[in-house]
Amino acid sequence: MNIADILLKTLIDLSYFIGIIVIAGLILGFLRNTSMANYQRKLGKKAIYITGIVGVPIHELSHLIIALLFGHKIKEVKFFQVNDENRTLGYVNHSYNPRNIYHQIGNFFIGVAPIICGSLLIILLLKIFVPVSLENTNELLSTDGILEFLKSIFSFNNFRRPEFYLFLYLVFNICSHISLSPADIKGASIGVIFIFAILLILNIINLDLFSNINILKYNLLLTKVLIVSILFSSINLLISFILSKI
């Protein structure tokens, strides 16, 4: 292959590897920002704290866990704070060796950690509170499957269970803080550069990484995980819109 073909294949490989995460991140960012704007229009600044008391610690904990997995040194952690002069609700201050490729790749996964970990946590909460909703997850990629999924969650019987309201509170708090901050995006973009560089080197030496990985199954699994948080974030947006009009 010539250099143009190698670069094109590398870009395609990169999109296969992280494309779903990036697209989901953009969608979740729009849903979250619009929802919070609606809540703040109705409730004011306290809307951030009402949702943040649960959502922000989960957001920051996801950064912390993935940072540790990729060997980063943790300097300071704030899971939740109020009245910060920079209006920062929480943060994970970490450092790494810039010469360590594993650390550099980790920057991407640390940056997008709230999306992946938040989605997995919502699935765990479904398993605990509404296990029947996860019986047909293979159908989540179809319209009928999504409707059945939502019907199994928002059934009349579930609304009669007190613990279901705890489930809703936790899920909508997670969704309200699942999107990425500018600092998250900046950190993740550093990791993308190194992922691209590694894929480029592999393509130059004609070693196809995805020949040993079922990339279709990987993307289908990732989509099913992320679509759960997108659905709940969409419902959160709808609730916030209705509330802002009352």
mmCIF file of N, CA, C and O in Angstrom, residues 129 157-169:
data_model
loop_
_atom_site.group_PDB
_atom_site.id
_atom_site.type_symbol
_atom_site.label_atom_id
_atom_site.label_comp_id
_atom_site.label_asym_id
_atom_site.label_seq_id
_atom_site.Cartn_x
_atom_site.Cartn_y
_atom_site.Cartn_z
ATOM 1 N N PHE A 129 -32.715 -3.346 39.897
ATOM 2 C CA PHE A 129 -34.069 -2.847 40.136
ATOM 3 C C PHE A 129 -35.100 -3.330 39.113
ATOM 4 O O PHE A 129 -36.261 -3.526 39.466
ATOM 5 N N ASN A 157 -46.772 -1.517 37.113
ATOM 6 C CA ASN A 157 -46.354 -2.255 38.311
ATOM 7 C C ASN A 157 -45.081 -1.678 38.920
ATOM 8 O O ASN A 157 -44.933 -1.637 40.152
ATOM 9 N N ASN A 158 -44.166 -1.235 38.075
ATOM 10 C CA ASN A 158 -42.923 -0.658 38.600
ATOM 11 C C ASN A 158 -43.181 0.638 39.354
ATOM 12 O O ASN A 158 -42.529 0.920 40.370
ATOM 13 N N PHE A 159 -44.122 1.436 38.873
ATOM 14 C CA PHE A 159 -44.423 2.698 39.547
ATOM 15 C C PHE A 159 -45.107 2.481 40.896
ATOM 16 O O PHE A 159 -45.216 3.422 41.688
ATOM 17 N N ARG A 160 -45.530 1.271 41.157
ATOM 18 C CA ARG A 160 -46.119 0.941 42.462
ATOM 19 C C ARG A 160 -45.063 0.497 43.459
ATOM 20 O O ARG A 160 -45.370 0.301 44.638
ATOM 21 N N ARG A 161 -43.833 0.348 42.999
ATOM 22 C CA ARG A 161 -42.739 -0.097 43.870
ATOM 23 C C ARG A 161 -41.930 1.111 44.347
ATOM 24 O O ARG A 161 -41.379 1.852 43.527
ATOM 25 N N PRO A 162 -41.806 1.336 45.641
ATOM 26 C CA PRO A 162 -41.062 2.506 46.156
ATOM 27 C C PRO A 162 -39.615 2.544 45.676
ATOM 28 O O PRO A 162 -39.084 3.626 45.389
ATOM 29 N N GLU A 163 -38.977 1.377 45.576
ATOM 30 C CA GLU A 163 -37.569 1.352 45.182
ATOM 31 C C GLU A 163 -37.354 1.782 43.725
ATOM 32 O O GLU A 163 -36.247 2.172 43.343
ATOM 33 N N PHE A 164 -38.424 1.733 42.932
ATOM 34 C CA PHE A 164 -38.316 2.152 41.537
ATOM 35 C C PHE A 164 -38.016 3.642 41.443
ATOM 36 O O PHE A 164 -37.292 4.083 40.536
ATOM 37 N N TYR A 165 -38.513 4.412 42.394
ATOM 38 C CA TYR A 165 -38.261 5.852 42.391
ATOM 39 C C TYR A 165 -36.810 6.154 42.771
ATOM 40 O O TYR A 165 -36.227 7.136 42.300
ATOM 41 N N LEU A 166 -36.232 5.304 43.611
ATOM 42 C CA LEU A 166 -34.804 5.419 43.909
ATOM 43 C C LEU A 166 -33.993 5.150 42.645
ATOM 44 O O LEU A 166 -33.025 5.858 42.349
ATOM 45 N N PHE A 167 -34.399 4.119 41.918
ATOM 46 C CA PHE A 167 -33.751 3.795 40.647
ATOM 47 C C PHE A 167 -33.785 4.980 39.682
ATOM 48 O O PHE A 167 -32.765 5.355 39.107
ATOM 49 N N LEU A 168 -34.953 5.583 39.532
ATOM 50 C CA LEU A 168 -35.094 6.720 38.618
ATOM 51 C C LEU A 168 -34.235 7.896 39.062
ATOM 52 O O LEU A 168 -33.585 8.549 38.239
ATOM 53 N N TYR A 169 -34.219 8.143 40.367
ATOM 54 C CA TYR A 169 -33.411 9.249 40.900
ATOM 55 C C TYR A 169 -31.932 9.039 40.586
ATOM 56 O O TYR A 169 -31.239 9.960 40.127
#
